[in-house]
């Protein structure tokens, strides 16, 4: 059985499950991590007196021992059933304990293959260590500063010429687009001190690469725009991009060092064609490219999950 942990109505999970059903693979279940509250969603005990069970999105009880692969997709979300609770402390209790119980049960009692393991996913989601690992793997990476000091940002601007700013982690809700910060001295110091942010040298060029790596297979798109953040407008020219062997090898090196079996990578090409590593999202969005590029990414991702499941079963024999 393949088990996916994600949010209710997650397009990616639903599309891959539909691909599985269309191809006759029925053992693809979804656990909605934001729907645990308000129903008996999970059960675990320390002495294995009864099986570990979880309630899937169709209301069926899943025995964890029957699961061979776990797709750890979207796991940090508040409980829908707690949204209308007035007291903050009560909402926090429900949200924290539902998330903590689900994570604890799976990390302690699931012994199959992860895509990818929670520890690796959390570590890789941190933009700072992934930047250093990409640099060690041979990628050029932008000069980067993380600070709460306006003076340091002003000095950094003088060093690199032009600076962009983006969040270290970000927040749920509307997309937070990468922005230029051309005159940091014009902002009050308190706005910098509120929380750290990532300040990077601006990389020239209008060619952006979205590289989807599923195991050892890669499917990439070239997006052409002079806008800093292409996510704001998908009417730009987008085409398939054959991944050069040298870049593919570096990507695999980065993901292996991060402990990831998949990753959605953003790269920018300079005017001379040099690839510059921007970041990897362990569970980024990729299905938006399927109708644009006319390639069956949901099926390709299902192939990847099935191959991971098969390799896990082989290792158990």
Short mmCIF file of N, CA and C in Angstrom, two decimals, residues 120-237:
data_model
loop_
_atom_site.label_atom_id
_atom_site.label_comp_id
_atom_site.label_asym_id
_atom_site.label_seq_id
_atom_site.Cartn_x
_atom_site.Cartn_y
_atom_site.Cartn_z
N UNK A 120 14.73 14.43 7.09
CA UNK A 120 15.39 14.94 5.89
C UNK A 120 14.59 16.08 5.27
N UNK A 121 13.27 15.95 5.27
CA UNK A 121 12.42 16.99 4.71
C UNK A 121 12.58 18.30 5.47
N UNK A 122 12.58 18.22 6.81
CA UNK A 122 12.74 19.43 7.62
C UNK A 122 14.12 20.05 7.40
N UNK A 123 15.15 19.21 7.37
CA UNK A 123 16.51 19.73 7.19
C UNK A 123 16.66 20.39 5.82
N UNK A 124 16.13 19.73 4.81
CA UNK A 124 16.27 20.25 3.45
C UNK A 124 15.43 21.49 3.21
N UNK A 125 14.37 21.68 4.00
CA UNK A 125 13.53 22.86 3.84
C UNK A 125 14.23 24.13 4.31
N UNK A 126 15.31 23.97 5.07
CA UNK A 126 16.08 25.11 5.54
C UNK A 126 16.98 25.60 4.41
N UNK A 127 16.75 26.81 3.95
CA UNK A 127 17.47 27.33 2.78
C UNK A 127 18.97 27.52 3.03
N UNK A 128 19.36 27.67 4.29
CA UNK A 128 20.77 27.96 4.57
C UNK A 128 21.66 26.73 4.33
N UNK A 129 21.39 25.59 5.00
CA UNK A 129 22.27 24.43 4.74
C UNK A 129 22.17 23.91 3.32
N UNK A 130 20.98 23.98 2.70
CA UNK A 130 20.90 23.49 1.32
C UNK A 130 21.75 24.34 0.38
N UNK A 131 21.86 25.65 0.68
CA UNK A 131 22.70 26.51 -0.15
C UNK A 131 24.16 26.10 -0.07
N UNK A 132 24.63 25.81 1.14
CA UNK A 132 26.03 25.40 1.30
C UNK A 132 26.28 24.04 0.65
N UNK A 133 25.32 23.12 0.77
CA UNK A 133 25.48 21.80 0.16
C UNK A 133 25.52 21.92 -1.37
N UNK A 134 24.66 22.78 -1.93
CA UNK A 134 24.68 22.99 -3.38
C UNK A 134 26.01 23.57 -3.83
N UNK A 135 26.56 24.48 -3.04
CA UNK A 135 27.86 25.06 -3.36
C UNK A 135 28.95 24.00 -3.32
N UNK A 136 28.90 23.13 -2.30
CA UNK A 136 29.90 22.06 -2.19
C UNK A 136 29.76 21.05 -3.32
N UNK A 137 28.54 20.91 -3.87
CA UNK A 137 28.33 19.98 -4.98
C UNK A 137 28.79 20.53 -6.32
N UNK A 138 29.19 21.79 -6.34
CA UNK A 138 29.72 22.37 -7.57
C UNK A 138 28.87 23.42 -8.22
N UNK A 139 27.69 23.70 -7.66
CA UNK A 139 26.85 24.76 -8.21
C UNK A 139 27.39 26.13 -7.80
N UNK A 140 27.23 27.09 -8.69
CA UNK A 140 27.35 28.47 -8.25
C UNK A 140 26.07 28.82 -7.48
N UNK A 141 26.22 29.48 -6.36
CA UNK A 141 25.06 29.94 -5.59
C UNK A 141 25.19 31.44 -5.39
N UNK A 142 24.08 32.16 -5.25
CA UNK A 142 24.17 33.61 -5.03
C UNK A 142 24.83 33.92 -3.69
N UNK A 143 25.58 35.01 -3.65
CA UNK A 143 26.07 35.49 -2.36
C UNK A 143 24.86 35.82 -1.49
N UNK A 144 24.87 35.32 -0.27
CA UNK A 144 23.67 35.36 0.56
C UNK A 144 23.99 35.89 1.95
N UNK A 145 23.09 36.72 2.46
CA UNK A 145 23.20 37.27 3.81
C UNK A 145 21.88 37.04 4.53
N UNK A 146 21.94 36.54 5.76
CA UNK A 146 20.78 36.45 6.63
C UNK A 146 21.05 37.34 7.83
N UNK A 147 20.21 38.31 8.05
CA UNK A 147 20.51 39.28 9.10
C UNK A 147 19.23 39.98 9.56
N UNK A 148 19.36 40.72 10.68
CA UNK A 148 18.32 41.62 11.16
C UNK A 148 18.85 43.04 11.26
N UNK A 149 19.96 43.28 10.61
CA UNK A 149 20.62 44.58 10.68
C UNK A 149 20.49 45.34 9.37
N UNK A 150 19.88 46.50 9.43
CA UNK A 150 19.78 47.33 8.23
C UNK A 150 21.15 47.74 7.72
N UNK A 151 22.05 48.05 8.63
CA UNK A 151 23.39 48.47 8.22
C UNK A 151 24.11 47.37 7.45
N UNK A 152 23.94 46.12 7.87
CA UNK A 152 24.58 45.02 7.16
C UNK A 152 24.00 44.85 5.76
N UNK A 153 22.68 45.08 5.63
CA UNK A 153 22.06 44.98 4.30
C UNK A 153 22.58 46.10 3.40
N UNK A 154 22.71 47.31 3.95
CA UNK A 154 23.25 48.42 3.17
C UNK A 154 24.67 48.10 2.70
N UNK A 155 25.49 47.58 3.60
CA UNK A 155 26.86 47.22 3.24
C UNK A 155 26.89 46.11 2.19
N UNK A 156 25.99 45.13 2.34
CA UNK A 156 25.90 44.01 1.38
C UNK A 156 25.52 44.53 0.00
N UNK A 157 24.60 45.47 -0.05
CA UNK A 157 24.19 46.07 -1.32
C UNK A 157 25.38 46.71 -2.02
N UNK A 158 26.22 47.40 -1.28
CA UNK A 158 27.40 48.04 -1.87
C UNK A 158 28.39 46.99 -2.39
N UNK A 159 28.38 45.81 -1.78
CA UNK A 159 29.30 44.73 -2.20
C UNK A 159 28.86 44.08 -3.50
N UNK A 160 27.55 43.78 -3.62
CA UNK A 160 27.09 42.92 -4.72
C UNK A 160 26.37 43.68 -5.83
N UNK A 161 26.02 44.95 -5.61
CA UNK A 161 25.44 45.73 -6.69
C UNK A 161 23.93 45.83 -6.67
N UNK A 162 23.24 44.69 -6.60
CA UNK A 162 21.78 44.72 -6.49
C UNK A 162 21.35 43.54 -5.63
N UNK A 163 20.31 43.76 -4.81
CA UNK A 163 19.93 42.78 -3.80
C UNK A 163 18.45 42.45 -3.91
N UNK A 164 18.15 41.17 -3.70
CA UNK A 164 16.75 40.73 -3.57
C UNK A 164 16.55 40.23 -2.15
N UNK A 165 15.28 40.19 -1.72
CA UNK A 165 14.95 39.74 -0.38
C UNK A 165 13.83 38.72 -0.46
N UNK A 166 13.93 37.68 0.39
CA UNK A 166 12.88 36.67 0.47
C UNK A 166 12.87 36.10 1.88
N UNK A 167 11.75 35.48 2.28
CA UNK A 167 11.67 34.96 3.65
C UNK A 167 12.57 33.76 3.88
N UNK A 168 12.97 33.56 5.12
CA UNK A 168 13.76 32.38 5.48
C UNK A 168 12.90 31.13 5.42
N UNK A 169 11.70 31.21 5.98
CA UNK A 169 10.76 30.08 5.98
C UNK A 169 9.45 30.47 5.30
N UNK A 170 8.93 31.64 5.64
CA UNK A 170 7.65 32.07 5.09
C UNK A 170 6.50 31.68 5.99
N UNK A 171 5.29 31.88 5.48
CA UNK A 171 4.09 31.59 6.26
C UNK A 171 3.02 31.06 5.34
N UNK A 172 2.05 30.35 5.93
CA UNK A 172 0.93 29.86 5.14
C UNK A 172 0.08 31.04 4.70
N UNK A 173 -0.64 30.85 3.61
CA UNK A 173 -1.46 31.93 3.09
C UNK A 173 -1.02 32.31 1.69
N UNK A 174 -1.27 33.56 1.29
CA UNK A 174 -0.88 34.00 -0.06
C UNK A 174 0.62 33.85 -0.29
N UNK A 175 1.00 33.63 -1.55
CA UNK A 175 2.41 33.51 -1.89
C UNK A 175 3.16 34.79 -1.52
N UNK A 176 4.37 34.61 -0.98
CA UNK A 176 5.24 35.74 -0.68
C UNK A 176 6.30 35.79 -1.77
N UNK A 177 6.15 36.71 -2.70
CA UNK A 177 7.03 36.76 -3.85
C UNK A 177 8.38 37.40 -3.48
N UNK A 178 9.43 36.92 -4.16
CA UNK A 178 10.75 37.53 -4.01
C UNK A 178 10.71 38.96 -4.53
N UNK A 179 11.38 39.87 -3.82
CA UNK A 179 11.33 41.29 -4.16
C UNK A 179 12.74 41.87 -4.25
N UNK A 180 12.88 42.95 -5.03
CA UNK A 180 14.10 43.74 -5.00
C UNK A 180 14.10 44.61 -3.74
N UNK A 181 15.27 44.90 -3.21
CA UNK A 181 15.40 45.91 -2.15
C UNK A 181 16.57 46.81 -2.56
N UNK A 182 16.23 47.85 -3.33
CA UNK A 182 17.26 48.70 -3.93
C UNK A 182 17.76 49.80 -3.01
N UNK A 183 16.96 50.14 -1.98
CA UNK A 183 17.37 51.22 -1.09
C UNK A 183 17.03 50.86 0.35
N UNK A 184 17.78 49.92 0.94
CA UNK A 184 17.45 49.48 2.30
C UNK A 184 17.52 50.60 3.33
N UNK A 185 18.35 51.61 3.06
CA UNK A 185 18.48 52.71 4.02
C UNK A 185 17.19 53.52 4.15
N UNK A 186 16.28 53.40 3.19
CA UNK A 186 15.04 54.16 3.24
C UNK A 186 13.99 53.53 4.15
N UNK A 187 14.25 52.30 4.62
CA UNK A 187 13.32 51.62 5.51
C UNK A 187 13.76 51.80 6.96
N UNK A 188 12.82 51.86 7.90
CA UNK A 188 13.22 51.98 9.30
C UNK A 188 13.96 50.73 9.77
N UNK A 189 14.91 50.92 10.67
CA UNK A 189 15.70 49.80 11.18
C UNK A 189 14.82 48.74 11.82
N UNK A 190 13.71 49.17 12.42
CA UNK A 190 12.81 48.22 13.11
C UNK A 190 12.21 47.20 12.17
N UNK A 191 12.03 47.57 10.89
CA UNK A 191 11.45 46.62 9.94
C UNK A 191 12.41 45.47 9.65
N UNK A 192 13.71 45.72 9.76
CA UNK A 192 14.70 44.67 9.59
C UNK A 192 14.83 43.84 10.86
N UNK A 193 14.70 44.50 12.01
CA UNK A 193 14.89 43.83 13.28
C UNK A 193 13.73 42.91 13.65
N UNK A 194 12.59 43.07 13.01
CA UNK A 194 11.40 42.27 13.35
C UNK A 194 11.67 40.78 13.22
N UNK A 195 12.36 40.38 12.15
CA UNK A 195 12.74 38.97 11.98
C UNK A 195 13.83 38.88 10.92
N UNK A 196 14.64 37.82 10.95
CA UNK A 196 15.65 37.67 9.90
C UNK A 196 15.01 37.47 8.53
N UNK A 197 15.71 37.84 7.51
CA UNK A 197 15.30 37.59 6.13
C UNK A 197 16.54 37.19 5.34
N UNK A 198 16.30 36.62 4.15
CA UNK A 198 17.39 36.25 3.26
C UNK A 198 17.59 37.37 2.24
N UNK A 199 18.82 37.89 2.19
CA UNK A 199 19.21 38.91 1.22
C UNK A 199 20.26 38.28 0.30
N UNK A 200 20.02 38.36 -1.01
CA UNK A 200 20.92 37.72 -1.97
C UNK A 200 21.27 38.67 -3.09
N UNK A 201 22.46 38.42 -3.66
CA UNK A 201 22.82 39.16 -4.87
C UNK A 201 21.83 38.80 -5.98
N UNK A 202 21.46 39.79 -6.77
CA UNK A 202 20.59 39.55 -7.92
C UNK A 202 21.39 38.89 -9.03
N UNK A 203 20.83 37.80 -9.58
CA UNK A 203 21.47 37.08 -10.68
C UNK A 203 20.84 37.56 -11.98
N UNK A 204 21.66 38.11 -12.86
CA UNK A 204 21.18 38.61 -14.14
C UNK A 204 20.65 37.46 -15.00
N UNK A 205 19.72 37.79 -15.91
CA UNK A 205 19.22 36.80 -16.85
C UNK A 205 17.69 36.71 -16.83
N UNK A 206 17.15 36.14 -17.91
CA UNK A 206 15.69 35.99 -18.01
C UNK A 206 15.27 34.54 -18.24
N UNK A 207 16.19 33.60 -17.98
CA UNK A 207 15.88 32.18 -18.16
C UNK A 207 15.90 31.46 -16.81
N UNK A 208 14.76 30.90 -16.46
CA UNK A 208 14.58 30.23 -15.18
C UNK A 208 14.28 28.75 -15.43
N UNK A 209 14.85 27.90 -14.62
CA UNK A 209 14.65 26.45 -14.76
C UNK A 209 13.87 25.93 -13.56
N UNK A 210 12.81 25.21 -13.84
CA UNK A 210 12.08 24.46 -12.80
C UNK A 210 12.36 22.99 -13.06
N UNK A 211 13.14 22.38 -12.18
CA UNK A 211 13.60 21.01 -12.40
C UNK A 211 12.94 20.09 -11.38
N UNK A 212 12.17 19.14 -11.87
CA UNK A 212 11.49 18.16 -11.02
C UNK A 212 12.29 16.87 -11.02
N UNK A 213 12.81 16.52 -9.87
CA UNK A 213 13.63 15.31 -9.75
C UNK A 213 12.86 14.27 -8.95
N UNK A 214 12.50 13.18 -9.61
CA UNK A 214 11.81 12.06 -8.96
C UNK A 214 12.77 10.87 -8.96
N UNK A 215 13.41 10.63 -7.83
CA UNK A 215 14.42 9.58 -7.80
C UNK A 215 15.59 9.97 -8.67
N UNK A 216 15.88 9.17 -9.70
CA UNK A 216 16.97 9.47 -10.61
C UNK A 216 16.49 10.06 -11.93
N UNK A 217 15.19 10.33 -12.04
CA UNK A 217 14.63 10.86 -13.29
C UNK A 217 14.28 12.33 -13.11
N UNK A 218 14.52 13.11 -14.17
CA UNK A 218 14.33 14.55 -14.09
C UNK A 218 13.50 15.05 -15.26
N UNK A 219 12.59 15.97 -14.94
CA UNK A 219 11.72 16.58 -15.93
C UNK A 219 11.77 18.09 -15.66
N UNK A 220 12.31 18.85 -16.62
CA UNK A 220 12.58 20.26 -16.35
C UNK A 220 11.88 21.15 -17.37
N UNK A 221 11.60 22.37 -16.92
CA UNK A 221 10.99 23.38 -17.79
C UNK A 221 11.85 24.63 -17.80
N UNK A 222 11.90 25.28 -18.96
CA UNK A 222 12.56 26.58 -19.12
C UNK A 222 11.48 27.65 -19.18
N UNK A 223 11.56 28.60 -18.26
CA UNK A 223 10.59 29.69 -18.20
C UNK A 223 11.32 31.00 -18.52
N UNK A 224 10.84 31.70 -19.53
CA UNK A 224 11.51 32.93 -19.97
C UNK A 224 10.71 34.15 -19.54
N UNK A 225 11.33 34.94 -18.66
CA UNK A 225 10.70 36.18 -18.22
C UNK A 225 11.76 37.08 -17.59
N UNK A 226 11.58 38.39 -17.73
CA UNK A 226 12.49 39.32 -17.06
C UNK A 226 11.98 39.68 -15.67
N UNK A 227 10.85 39.09 -15.25
CA UNK A 227 10.35 39.32 -13.90
C UNK A 227 11.20 38.53 -12.90
N UNK A 228 11.31 39.07 -11.71
CA UNK A 228 12.15 38.45 -10.70
C UNK A 228 11.58 37.11 -10.26
N UNK A 229 10.27 37.04 -10.06
CA UNK A 229 9.60 35.83 -9.58
C UNK A 229 8.57 35.40 -10.61
N UNK A 230 8.86 34.31 -11.33
CA UNK A 230 8.00 33.89 -12.44
C UNK A 230 6.65 33.36 -11.97
N UNK A 231 6.49 33.03 -10.69
CA UNK A 231 5.24 32.46 -10.21
C UNK A 231 4.05 33.40 -10.36
N UNK A 232 4.30 34.69 -10.49
CA UNK A 232 3.22 35.67 -10.58
C UNK A 232 2.52 35.64 -11.93
N UNK A 233 3.12 35.01 -12.95
CA UNK A 233 2.55 35.06 -14.30
C UNK A 233 2.98 33.82 -15.09
N UNK A 234 2.06 32.88 -15.25
CA UNK A 234 2.38 31.66 -15.99
C UNK A 234 1.97 31.74 -17.46
N UNK A 235 1.70 32.97 -17.95
CA UNK A 235 1.45 33.13 -19.38
C UNK A 235 2.75 33.37 -20.14
N UNK A 236 3.86 33.35 -19.44
CA UNK A 236 5.17 33.53 -20.06
C UNK A 236 5.53 32.31 -20.91
N UNK A 237 6.49 32.43 -21.83
CA UNK A 237 6.92 31.24 -22.60
C UNK A 237 7.52 30.17 -21.68
#
